[in-house]
Coordinates of C-alpha atoms and ligand atoms in Angstrom, one line a residue:
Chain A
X1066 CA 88.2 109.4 75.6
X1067 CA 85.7 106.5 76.9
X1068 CA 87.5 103.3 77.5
X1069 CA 86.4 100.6 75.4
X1070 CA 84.6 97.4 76.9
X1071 CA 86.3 94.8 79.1
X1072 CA 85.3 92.7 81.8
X1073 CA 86.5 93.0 85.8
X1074 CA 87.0 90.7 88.4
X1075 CA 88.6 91.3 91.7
X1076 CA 91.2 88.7 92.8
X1077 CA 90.8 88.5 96.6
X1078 CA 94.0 86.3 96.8
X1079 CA 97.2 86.2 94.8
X1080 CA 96.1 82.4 93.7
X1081 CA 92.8 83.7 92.5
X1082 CA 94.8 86.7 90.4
X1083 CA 97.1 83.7 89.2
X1084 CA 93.8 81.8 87.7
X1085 CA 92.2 84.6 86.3
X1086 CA 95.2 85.7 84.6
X1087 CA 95.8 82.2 83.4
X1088 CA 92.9 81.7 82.1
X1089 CA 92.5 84.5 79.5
X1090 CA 96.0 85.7 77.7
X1091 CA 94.7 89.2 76.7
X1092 CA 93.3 90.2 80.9
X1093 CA 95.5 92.6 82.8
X1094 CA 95.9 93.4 85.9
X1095 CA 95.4 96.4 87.0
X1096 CA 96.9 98.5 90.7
X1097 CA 96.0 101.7 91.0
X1098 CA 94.5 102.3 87.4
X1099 CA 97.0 105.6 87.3
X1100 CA 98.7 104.3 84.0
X1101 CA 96.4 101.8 82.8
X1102 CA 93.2 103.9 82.9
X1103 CA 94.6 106.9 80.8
X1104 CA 96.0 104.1 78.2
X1105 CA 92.8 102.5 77.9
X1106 CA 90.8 106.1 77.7
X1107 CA 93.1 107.2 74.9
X1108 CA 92.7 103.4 73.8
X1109 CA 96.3 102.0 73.5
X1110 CA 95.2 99.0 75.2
X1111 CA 92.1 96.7 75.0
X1112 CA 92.0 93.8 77.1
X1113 CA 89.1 91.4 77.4
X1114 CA 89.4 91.6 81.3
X1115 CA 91.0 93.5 84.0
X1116 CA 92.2 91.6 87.0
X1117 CA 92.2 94.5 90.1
X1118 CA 94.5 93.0 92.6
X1119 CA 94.1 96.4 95.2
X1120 CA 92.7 94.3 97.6
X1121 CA 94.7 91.7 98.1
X1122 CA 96.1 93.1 101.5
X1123 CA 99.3 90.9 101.9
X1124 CA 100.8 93.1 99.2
X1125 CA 100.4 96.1 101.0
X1126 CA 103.1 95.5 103.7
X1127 CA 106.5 98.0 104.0
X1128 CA 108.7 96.2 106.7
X1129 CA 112.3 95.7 107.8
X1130 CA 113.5 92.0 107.0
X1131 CA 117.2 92.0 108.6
X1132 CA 119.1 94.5 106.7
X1133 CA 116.6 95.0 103.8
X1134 CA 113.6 97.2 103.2
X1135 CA 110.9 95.1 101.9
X1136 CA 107.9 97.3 99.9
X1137 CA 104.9 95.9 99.2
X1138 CA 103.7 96.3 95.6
X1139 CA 100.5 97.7 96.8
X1140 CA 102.3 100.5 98.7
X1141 CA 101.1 103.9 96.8
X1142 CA 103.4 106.4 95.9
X1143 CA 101.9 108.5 99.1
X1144 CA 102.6 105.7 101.7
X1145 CA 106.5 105.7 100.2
X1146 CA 106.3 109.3 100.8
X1147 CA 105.1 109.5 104.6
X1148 CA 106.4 106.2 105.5
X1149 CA 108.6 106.1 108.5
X1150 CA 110.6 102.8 108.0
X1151 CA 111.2 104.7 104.5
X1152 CA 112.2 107.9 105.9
X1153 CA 114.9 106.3 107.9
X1154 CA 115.9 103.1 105.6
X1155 CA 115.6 104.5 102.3
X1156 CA 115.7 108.3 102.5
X1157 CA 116.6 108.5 98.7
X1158 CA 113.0 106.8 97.6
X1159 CA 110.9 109.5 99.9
X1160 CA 112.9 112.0 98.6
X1161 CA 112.5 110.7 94.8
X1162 CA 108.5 109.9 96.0
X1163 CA 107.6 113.5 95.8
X1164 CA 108.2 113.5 92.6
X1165 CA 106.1 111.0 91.5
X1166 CA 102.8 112.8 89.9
X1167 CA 100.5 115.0 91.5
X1168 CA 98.8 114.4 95.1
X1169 CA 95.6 113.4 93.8
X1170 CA 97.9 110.4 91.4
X1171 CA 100.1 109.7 94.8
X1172 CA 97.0 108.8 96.4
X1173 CA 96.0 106.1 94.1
X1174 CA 99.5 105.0 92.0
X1175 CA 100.9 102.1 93.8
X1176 CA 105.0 101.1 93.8
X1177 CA 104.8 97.6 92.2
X1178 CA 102.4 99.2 89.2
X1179 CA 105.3 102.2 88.2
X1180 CA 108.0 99.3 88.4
X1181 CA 105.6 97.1 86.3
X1182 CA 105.0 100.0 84.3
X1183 CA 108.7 100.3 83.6
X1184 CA 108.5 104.4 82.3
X1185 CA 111.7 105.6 81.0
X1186 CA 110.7 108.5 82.9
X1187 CA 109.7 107.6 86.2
X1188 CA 111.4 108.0 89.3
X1189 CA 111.2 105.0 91.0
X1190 CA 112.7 102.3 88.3
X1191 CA 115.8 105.0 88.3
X1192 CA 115.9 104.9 92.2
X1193 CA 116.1 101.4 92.0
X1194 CA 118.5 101.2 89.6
X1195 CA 120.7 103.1 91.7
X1196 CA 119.9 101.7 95.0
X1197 CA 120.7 97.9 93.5
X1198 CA 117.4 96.7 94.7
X1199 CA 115.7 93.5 94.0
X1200 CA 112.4 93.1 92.3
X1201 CA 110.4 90.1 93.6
X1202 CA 107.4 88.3 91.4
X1203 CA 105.2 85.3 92.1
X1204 CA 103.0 83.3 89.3
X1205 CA 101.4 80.2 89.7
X1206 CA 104.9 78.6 89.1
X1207 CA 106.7 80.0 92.2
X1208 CA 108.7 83.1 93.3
X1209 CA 111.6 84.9 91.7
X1210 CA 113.8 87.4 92.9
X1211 CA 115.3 89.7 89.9
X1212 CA 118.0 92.2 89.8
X1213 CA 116.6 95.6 89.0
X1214 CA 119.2 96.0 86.0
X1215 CA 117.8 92.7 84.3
X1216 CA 114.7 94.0 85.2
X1217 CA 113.6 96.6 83.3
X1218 CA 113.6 96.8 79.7
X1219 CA 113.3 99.1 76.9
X1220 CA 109.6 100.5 75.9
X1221 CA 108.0 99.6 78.7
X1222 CA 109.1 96.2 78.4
X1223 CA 110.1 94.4 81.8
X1224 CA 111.2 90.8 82.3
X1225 CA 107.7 89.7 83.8
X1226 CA 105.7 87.1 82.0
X1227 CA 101.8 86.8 81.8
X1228 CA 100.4 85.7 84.7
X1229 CA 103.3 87.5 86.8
X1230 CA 102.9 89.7 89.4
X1231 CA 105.2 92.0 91.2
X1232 CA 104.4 91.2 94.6
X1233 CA 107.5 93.3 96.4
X1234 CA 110.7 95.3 96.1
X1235 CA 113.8 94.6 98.0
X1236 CA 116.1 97.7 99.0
X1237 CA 119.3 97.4 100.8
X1238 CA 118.8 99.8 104.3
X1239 CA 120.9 102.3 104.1
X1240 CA 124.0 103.2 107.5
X1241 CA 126.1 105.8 108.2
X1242 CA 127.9 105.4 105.4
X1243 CA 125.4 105.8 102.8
X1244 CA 125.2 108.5 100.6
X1245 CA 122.3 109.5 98.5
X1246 CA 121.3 112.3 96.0
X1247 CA 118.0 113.2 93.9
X1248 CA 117.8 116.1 91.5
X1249 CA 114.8 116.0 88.6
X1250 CA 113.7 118.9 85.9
X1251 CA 110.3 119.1 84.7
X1252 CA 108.0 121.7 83.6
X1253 CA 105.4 121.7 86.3
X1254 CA 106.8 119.7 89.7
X1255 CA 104.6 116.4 89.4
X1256 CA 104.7 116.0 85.7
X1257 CA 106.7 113.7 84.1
X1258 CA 110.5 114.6 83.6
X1259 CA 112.2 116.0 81.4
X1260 CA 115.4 114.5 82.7
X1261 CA 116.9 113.7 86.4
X1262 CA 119.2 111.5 88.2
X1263 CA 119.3 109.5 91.7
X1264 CA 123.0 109.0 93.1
X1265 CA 123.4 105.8 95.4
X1266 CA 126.6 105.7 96.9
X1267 CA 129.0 104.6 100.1
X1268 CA 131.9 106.0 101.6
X1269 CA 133.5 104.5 104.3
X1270 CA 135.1 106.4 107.9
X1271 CA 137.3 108.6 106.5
X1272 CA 134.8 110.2 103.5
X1273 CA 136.4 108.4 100.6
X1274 CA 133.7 106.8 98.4
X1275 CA 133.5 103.3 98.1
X1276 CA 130.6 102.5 95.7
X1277 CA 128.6 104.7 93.5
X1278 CA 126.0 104.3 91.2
X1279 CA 123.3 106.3 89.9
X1280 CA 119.7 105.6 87.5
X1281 CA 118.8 108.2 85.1
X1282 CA 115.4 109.3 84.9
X1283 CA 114.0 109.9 81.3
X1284 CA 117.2 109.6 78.8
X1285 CA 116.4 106.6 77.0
X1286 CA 114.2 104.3 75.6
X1287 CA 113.9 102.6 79.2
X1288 CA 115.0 103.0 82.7
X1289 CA 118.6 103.5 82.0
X1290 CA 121.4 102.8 85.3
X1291 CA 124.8 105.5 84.4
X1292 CA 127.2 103.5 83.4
X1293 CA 131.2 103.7 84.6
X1294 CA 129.7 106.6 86.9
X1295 CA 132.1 104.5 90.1
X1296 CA 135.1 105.1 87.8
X1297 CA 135.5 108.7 88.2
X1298 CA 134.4 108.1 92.3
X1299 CA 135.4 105.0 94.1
X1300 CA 138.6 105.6 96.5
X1301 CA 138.1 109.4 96.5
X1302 CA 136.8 111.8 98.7
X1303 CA 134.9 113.2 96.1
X1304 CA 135.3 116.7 94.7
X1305 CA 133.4 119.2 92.3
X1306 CA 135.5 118.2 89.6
X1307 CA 135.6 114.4 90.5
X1308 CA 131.7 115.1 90.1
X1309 CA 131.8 116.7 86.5
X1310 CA 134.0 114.1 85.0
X1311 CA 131.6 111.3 86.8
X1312 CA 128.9 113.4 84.7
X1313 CA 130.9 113.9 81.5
X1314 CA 131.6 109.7 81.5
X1315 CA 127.8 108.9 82.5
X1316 CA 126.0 111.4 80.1
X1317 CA 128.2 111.3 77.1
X1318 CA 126.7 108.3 74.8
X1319 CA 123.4 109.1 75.7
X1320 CA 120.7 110.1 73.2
X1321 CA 117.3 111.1 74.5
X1322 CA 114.7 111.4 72.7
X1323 CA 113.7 115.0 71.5
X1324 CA 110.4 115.6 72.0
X1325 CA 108.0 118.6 73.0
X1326 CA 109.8 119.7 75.9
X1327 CA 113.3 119.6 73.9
X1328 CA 115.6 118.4 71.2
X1329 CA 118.0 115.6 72.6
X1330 CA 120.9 117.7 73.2
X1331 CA 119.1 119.6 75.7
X1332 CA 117.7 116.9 77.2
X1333 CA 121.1 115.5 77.6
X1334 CA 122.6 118.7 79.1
X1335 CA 119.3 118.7 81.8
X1336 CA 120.1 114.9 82.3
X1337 CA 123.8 115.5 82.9
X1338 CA 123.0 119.0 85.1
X1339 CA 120.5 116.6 87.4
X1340 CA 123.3 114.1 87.8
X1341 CA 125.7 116.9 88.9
X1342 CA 123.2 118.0 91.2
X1343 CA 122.7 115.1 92.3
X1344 CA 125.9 114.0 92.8
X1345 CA 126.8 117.7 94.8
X1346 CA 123.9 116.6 97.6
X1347 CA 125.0 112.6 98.0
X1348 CA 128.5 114.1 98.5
X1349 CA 128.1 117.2 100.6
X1350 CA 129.5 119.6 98.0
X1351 CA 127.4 122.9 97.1
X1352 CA 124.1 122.4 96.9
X1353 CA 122.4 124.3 93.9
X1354 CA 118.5 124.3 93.3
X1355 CA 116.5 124.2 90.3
X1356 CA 113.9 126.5 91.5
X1357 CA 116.0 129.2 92.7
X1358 CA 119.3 129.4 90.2
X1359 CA 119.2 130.0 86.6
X1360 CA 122.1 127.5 86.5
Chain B
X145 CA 77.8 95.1 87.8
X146 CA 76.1 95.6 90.9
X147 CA 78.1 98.3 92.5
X148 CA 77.6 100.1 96.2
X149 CA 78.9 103.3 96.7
X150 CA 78.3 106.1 99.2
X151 CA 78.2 109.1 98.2
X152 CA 78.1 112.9 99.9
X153 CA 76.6 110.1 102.4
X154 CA 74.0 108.5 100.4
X155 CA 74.6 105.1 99.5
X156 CA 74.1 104.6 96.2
X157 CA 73.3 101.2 94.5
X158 CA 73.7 100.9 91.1
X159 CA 74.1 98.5 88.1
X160 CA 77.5 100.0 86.0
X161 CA 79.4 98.8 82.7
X162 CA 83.0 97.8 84.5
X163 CA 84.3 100.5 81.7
X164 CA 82.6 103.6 83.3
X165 CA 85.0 106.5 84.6
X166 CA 83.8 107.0 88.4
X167 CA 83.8 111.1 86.8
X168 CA 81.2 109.6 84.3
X169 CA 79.5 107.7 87.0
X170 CA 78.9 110.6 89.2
X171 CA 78.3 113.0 86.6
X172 CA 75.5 110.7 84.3
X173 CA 74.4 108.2 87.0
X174 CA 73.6 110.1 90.1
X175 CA 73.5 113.9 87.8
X176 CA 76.2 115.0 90.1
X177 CA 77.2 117.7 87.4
X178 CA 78.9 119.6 89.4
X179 CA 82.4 117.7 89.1
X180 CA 83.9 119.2 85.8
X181 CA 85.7 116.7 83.4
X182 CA 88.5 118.5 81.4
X183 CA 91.6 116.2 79.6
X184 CA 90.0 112.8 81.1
X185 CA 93.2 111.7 81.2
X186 CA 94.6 112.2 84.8
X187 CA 96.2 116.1 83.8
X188 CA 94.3 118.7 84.6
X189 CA 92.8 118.0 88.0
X190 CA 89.3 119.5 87.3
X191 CA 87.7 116.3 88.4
X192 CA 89.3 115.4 91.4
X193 CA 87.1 114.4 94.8
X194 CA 87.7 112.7 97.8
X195 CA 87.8 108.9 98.1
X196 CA 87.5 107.6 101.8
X197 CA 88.5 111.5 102.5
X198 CA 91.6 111.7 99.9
X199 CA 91.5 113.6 96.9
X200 CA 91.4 111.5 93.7
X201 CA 91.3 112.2 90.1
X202 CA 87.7 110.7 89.0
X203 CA 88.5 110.1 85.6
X204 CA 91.6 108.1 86.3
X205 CA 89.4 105.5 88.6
X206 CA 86.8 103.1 87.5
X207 CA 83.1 103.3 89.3
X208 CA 83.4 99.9 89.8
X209 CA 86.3 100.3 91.8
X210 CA 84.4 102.3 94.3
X211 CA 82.6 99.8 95.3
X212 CA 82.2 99.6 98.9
X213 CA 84.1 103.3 99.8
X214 CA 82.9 106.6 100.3
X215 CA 83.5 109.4 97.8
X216 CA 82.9 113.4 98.1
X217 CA 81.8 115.8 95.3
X218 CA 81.5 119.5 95.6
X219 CA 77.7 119.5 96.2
X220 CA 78.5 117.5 99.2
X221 CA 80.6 121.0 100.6
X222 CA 77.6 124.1 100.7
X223 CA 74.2 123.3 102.8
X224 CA 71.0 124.0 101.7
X225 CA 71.8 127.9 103.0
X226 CA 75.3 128.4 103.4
X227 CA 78.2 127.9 101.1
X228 CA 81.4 126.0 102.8
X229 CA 83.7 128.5 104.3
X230 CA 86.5 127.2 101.1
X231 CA 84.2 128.5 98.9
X232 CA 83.2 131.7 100.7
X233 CA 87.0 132.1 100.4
X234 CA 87.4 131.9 96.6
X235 CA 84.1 134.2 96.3
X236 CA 85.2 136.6 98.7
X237 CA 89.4 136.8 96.8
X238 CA 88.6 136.1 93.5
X239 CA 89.9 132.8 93.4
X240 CA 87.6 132.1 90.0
X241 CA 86.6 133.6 86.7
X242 CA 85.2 130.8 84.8
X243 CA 85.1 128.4 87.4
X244 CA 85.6 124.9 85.7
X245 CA 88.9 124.2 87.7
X246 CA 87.3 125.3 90.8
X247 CA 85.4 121.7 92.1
X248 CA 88.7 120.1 91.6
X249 CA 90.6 122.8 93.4
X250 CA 88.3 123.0 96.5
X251 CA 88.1 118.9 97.1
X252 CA 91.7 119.3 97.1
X253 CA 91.8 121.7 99.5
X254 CA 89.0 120.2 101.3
X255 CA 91.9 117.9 103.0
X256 CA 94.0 120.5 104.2
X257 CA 91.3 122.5 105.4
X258 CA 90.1 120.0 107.7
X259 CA 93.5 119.5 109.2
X260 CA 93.2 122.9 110.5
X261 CA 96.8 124.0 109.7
X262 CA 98.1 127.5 107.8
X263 CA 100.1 126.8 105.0
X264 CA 103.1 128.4 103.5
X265 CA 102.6 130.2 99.8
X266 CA 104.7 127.4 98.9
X267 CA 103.0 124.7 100.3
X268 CA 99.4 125.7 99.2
X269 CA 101.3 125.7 95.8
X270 CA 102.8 122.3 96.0
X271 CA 98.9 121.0 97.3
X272 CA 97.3 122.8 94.3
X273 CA 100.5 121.1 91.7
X274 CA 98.1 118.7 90.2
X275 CA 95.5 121.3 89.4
X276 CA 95.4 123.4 86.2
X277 CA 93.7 126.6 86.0
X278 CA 93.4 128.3 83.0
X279 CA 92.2 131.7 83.8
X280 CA 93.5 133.5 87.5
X281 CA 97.2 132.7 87.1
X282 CA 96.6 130.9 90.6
X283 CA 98.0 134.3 92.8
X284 CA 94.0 134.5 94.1
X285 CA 93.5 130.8 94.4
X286 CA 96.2 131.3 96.5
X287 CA 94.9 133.9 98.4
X288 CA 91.7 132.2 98.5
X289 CA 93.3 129.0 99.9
X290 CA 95.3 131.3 102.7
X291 CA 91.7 132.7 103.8
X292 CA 90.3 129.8 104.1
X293 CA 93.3 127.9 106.0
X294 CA 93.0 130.9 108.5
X295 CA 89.7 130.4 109.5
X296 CA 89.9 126.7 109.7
X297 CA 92.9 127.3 111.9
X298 CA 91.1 129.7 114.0
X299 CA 88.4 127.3 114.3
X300 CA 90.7 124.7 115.7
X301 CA 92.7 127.2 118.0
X302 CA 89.0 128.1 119.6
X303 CA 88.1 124.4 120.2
X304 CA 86.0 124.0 117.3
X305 CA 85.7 121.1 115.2
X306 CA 86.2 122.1 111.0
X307 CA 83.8 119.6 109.9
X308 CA 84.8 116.3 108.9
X309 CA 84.5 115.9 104.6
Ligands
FAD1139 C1 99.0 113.0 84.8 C2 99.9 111.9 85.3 C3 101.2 112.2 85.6 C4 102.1 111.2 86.0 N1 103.3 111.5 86.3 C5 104.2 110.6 86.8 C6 105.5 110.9 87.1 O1 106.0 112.0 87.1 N2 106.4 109.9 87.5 C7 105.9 108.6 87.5 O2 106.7 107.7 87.9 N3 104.7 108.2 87.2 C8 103.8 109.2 86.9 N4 102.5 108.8 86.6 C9 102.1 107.4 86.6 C10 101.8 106.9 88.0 O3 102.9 107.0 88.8 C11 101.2 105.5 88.1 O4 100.6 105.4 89.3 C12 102.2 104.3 87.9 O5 102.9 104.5 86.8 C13 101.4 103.0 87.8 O6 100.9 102.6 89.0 P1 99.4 102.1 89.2 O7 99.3 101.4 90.4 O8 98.5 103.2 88.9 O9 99.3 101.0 88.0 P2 98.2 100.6 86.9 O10 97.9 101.8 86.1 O11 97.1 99.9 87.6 O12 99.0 99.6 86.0 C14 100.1 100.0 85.2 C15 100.7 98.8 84.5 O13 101.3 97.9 85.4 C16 100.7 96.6 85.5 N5 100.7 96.3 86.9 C17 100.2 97.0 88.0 N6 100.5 96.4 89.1 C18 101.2 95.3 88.8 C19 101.8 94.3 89.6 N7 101.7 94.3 91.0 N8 102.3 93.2 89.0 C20 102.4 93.2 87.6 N9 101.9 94.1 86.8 C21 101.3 95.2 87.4 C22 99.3 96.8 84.8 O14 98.9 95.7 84.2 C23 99.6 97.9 83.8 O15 100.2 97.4 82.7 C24 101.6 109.8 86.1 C25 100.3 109.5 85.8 C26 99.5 110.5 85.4 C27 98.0 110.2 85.0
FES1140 S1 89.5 115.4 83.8 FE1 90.4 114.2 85.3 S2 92.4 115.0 85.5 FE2 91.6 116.1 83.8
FES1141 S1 88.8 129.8 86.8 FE1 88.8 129.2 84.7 S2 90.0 127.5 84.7 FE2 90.3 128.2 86.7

């Protein structure tokens, strides 16, 4: 449980990071260490060098750019939670913040390392999934700006190269008319799923929904967006059985893994329950609650 | 690599292997033996300790990573002849029988006790999430943590300061 050797350097400066990273093709960089460190003490990974990027303070930034909500990548999971410009713009990441880890993890995890990190069962790749946001990376080569669907992969895989950095995520701001939901199951509140869902959706003046999608949190080999969920919602006012079939369409061809906590059709079921959940709080219908309902 | 970190208020310079676990650090550098070191993977919480006045998992940081801040360890709560009111608490409810989870669980606390605020049996729970006991069944932890949050509140209510980590 030791890690094994590597070197360390701290990049001051995103260039700096950029020529360190460059210059050795097994370094990594690493955030917060809240992944990373565990991997390397159980040793799944051995790089020759570790690149810490944590003080480069320009990446540490949340701010309001015109009608988007710009995180830094250095934001940790406990500044998404207590943020203010969060709270207001992007209600549905606080929410889904909380579940990220334990407080002592949420201290140190930053945003741009659990996108990087691209867990199947992390909240925050499903959020964005949902929320359509933006993931933004820099090399030495320039900027690019990359749809959080093309974004993450399967396995942990995610469409950065080496030498790429996640340097922010872009969320749309939410108005009156946005609708948002967040429902997860896992054994002790902090640990990883087991399965949940975030709902993103709109509905115009009179209630009748407008656009609706919605990541899934732990039911496949990577983040995984619900597919065809809008079908069963857009240009309805949506009701509890609108909600079921949205579930039913979402949760039907997927196959998560079983594992400890479950074999794959009760995965499924918790996946699809979260959605419903999840679905009942974006759209004002009955609210139920893990905690206090045997479902 | 030269490394600078203060700790319990000492400054501390030292030369470390970039590879070292800050827990490892503490507990075989400086003979700080008091922070326990169960799954070393970020699980259990038995090695948690304030960084910069935050509670941390040790064995999820690298020493090296210190560098610079300030970190706390249980021997920095008790003086020479009295124990911190946190761990009068658990000795006084029971909030231990074997006592390896309890470093971790009293520098998580350590936080919320300085704030000064009472805390529902919920929220004391939901502070305590990341902290695994294997012995109490957490009901006296809990108790433990109320008696404590009462005091430090009462402190605050009578103008008193609850001592800064
Ligand atoms: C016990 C435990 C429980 C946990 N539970 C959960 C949970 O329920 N939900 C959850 O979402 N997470 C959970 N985590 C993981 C935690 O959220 C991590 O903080 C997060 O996944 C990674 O962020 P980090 O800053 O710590 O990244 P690091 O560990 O430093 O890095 C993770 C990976 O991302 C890369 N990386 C980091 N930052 C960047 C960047 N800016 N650009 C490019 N690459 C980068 C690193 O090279 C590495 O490959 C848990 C961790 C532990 C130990
Ligand atoms: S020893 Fe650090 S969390 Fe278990
Ligand atoms: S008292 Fe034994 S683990 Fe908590």
């Amino acid at each position: 449980m030791k890690p094994p050797p590597f070197d360390y350097a701290v990049a001051s400066d995103l260039n700096e990071a950029f020529a360190l990273l460059e210059a050795d093709e097994d370094a990594k960089v690493i955030a917060g260490g809240q992944s990373l460190i565990p991997l390397l003490s159980l040793r799944f990974a051995s790089p020759t060098l570790l690149v810490d990027i944590s003080r480069i303070r320009e990446l540490r930034a949340i701010r309001c750019v015109g009608e988007t909500l710009s995180i830094g990548a250095l934001a940790r999971h406990s500044d998404i939670e207590t943020d203010a410009a969060v709270a207001t713009y992007a209600p549905l990441l606080a929410a889904a913040a909380t579940w990220v880890a334990h407080p002592q993890i949420r201290n140190r995890g930053t945003f741009g390392g659990a996108i990087a990190h691209s867990d199947s069962a992390a909240e925050f790749p499903a959020v964005l999934l949902a929320m359509g946001a933006t993931i933004v990376t820099r090399s030495s080569a320039g900027e690019r700006r990359t749809a959080a669907r093309d974004f993450f992969g399967s396995h942990f895989q995610t469409s950065l190269q080496h030498g790429e950095l996640v340097t922010a995520v872009e969320v749309p701001g939410g108005d009156a008319g946005t609708r948002w939901g967040f429902s997860e199951f896992a054994r002790r509140k902090g640990d990883y799923a087991i399965g949940g869902a975030a709902v993103h959706a709109r509905v115009d003046a009179s209630g009748t929904c407008v656009a609706a999608s919605a990541g899934l949190i732990a039911a496949g080999p990577g983040p995984t967006p619900a597919d065809d969920l809008d079908l069963e919602l857009v240009g309805r006012r949506v009701t509890e059985d609108d909600a079921r079939r949205a579930v039913d369409r979402a949760t039907q061809g997927l196959t998560p893994e079983s594992n400890v906590h479950g074999s794959s059709e009760f995965r499924r079921a918790v996946i699809g329950e979260s959605l419903r959940r999840a679905l009942h709080q974006a759209f004002g219908l009955p609210t139920v609650d893990f905690r206090r309902t045997s479902a | 690599m030269k490394t600078h970190i203060t700790v319990n208020g000492e400054g501390h310079e030292r030369d470390v292997e970039p590879r070292m676990l800050l827990s490892d650090y503490l507990r075989h550098e400086l003979g700080l033996t008091g922070t326990n070191v169960g799954c070393e993977h970020g699980v259990c919480g038995s090695c948690t300790v304030l960084l910069d006045g935050e509670p941390v998992r040790s064995c999820t940081m690298l020493a090296v990573q210190g560098a610079g801040r300030r970190v706390t360890t249980v021997e920095g709560l008790a003086t020479e002849s009295d124990l911190h009111p946190l761990q009068e608490a658990f000795s006084a409810c029971h909030g231990l029988q074997c006592g390896f989870c309890t470093p971790g669980m009293l520098m998580t606390l350590l936080p919320v006790y300085n704030k000064g605020e009472r805390l529902s049996d919920e929220e004391i729970r939901e502070a305590i999430s990341g902290n695994l006991c294997r012995c109490t069944g957490y009901q006296q932890i809990v108790e433990s943590a109320h008696k404590a949050l009462d005091h430090a509140a009462a402190l605050v209510e009578g103008g008193e300061d609850t001592a800064a980590d």
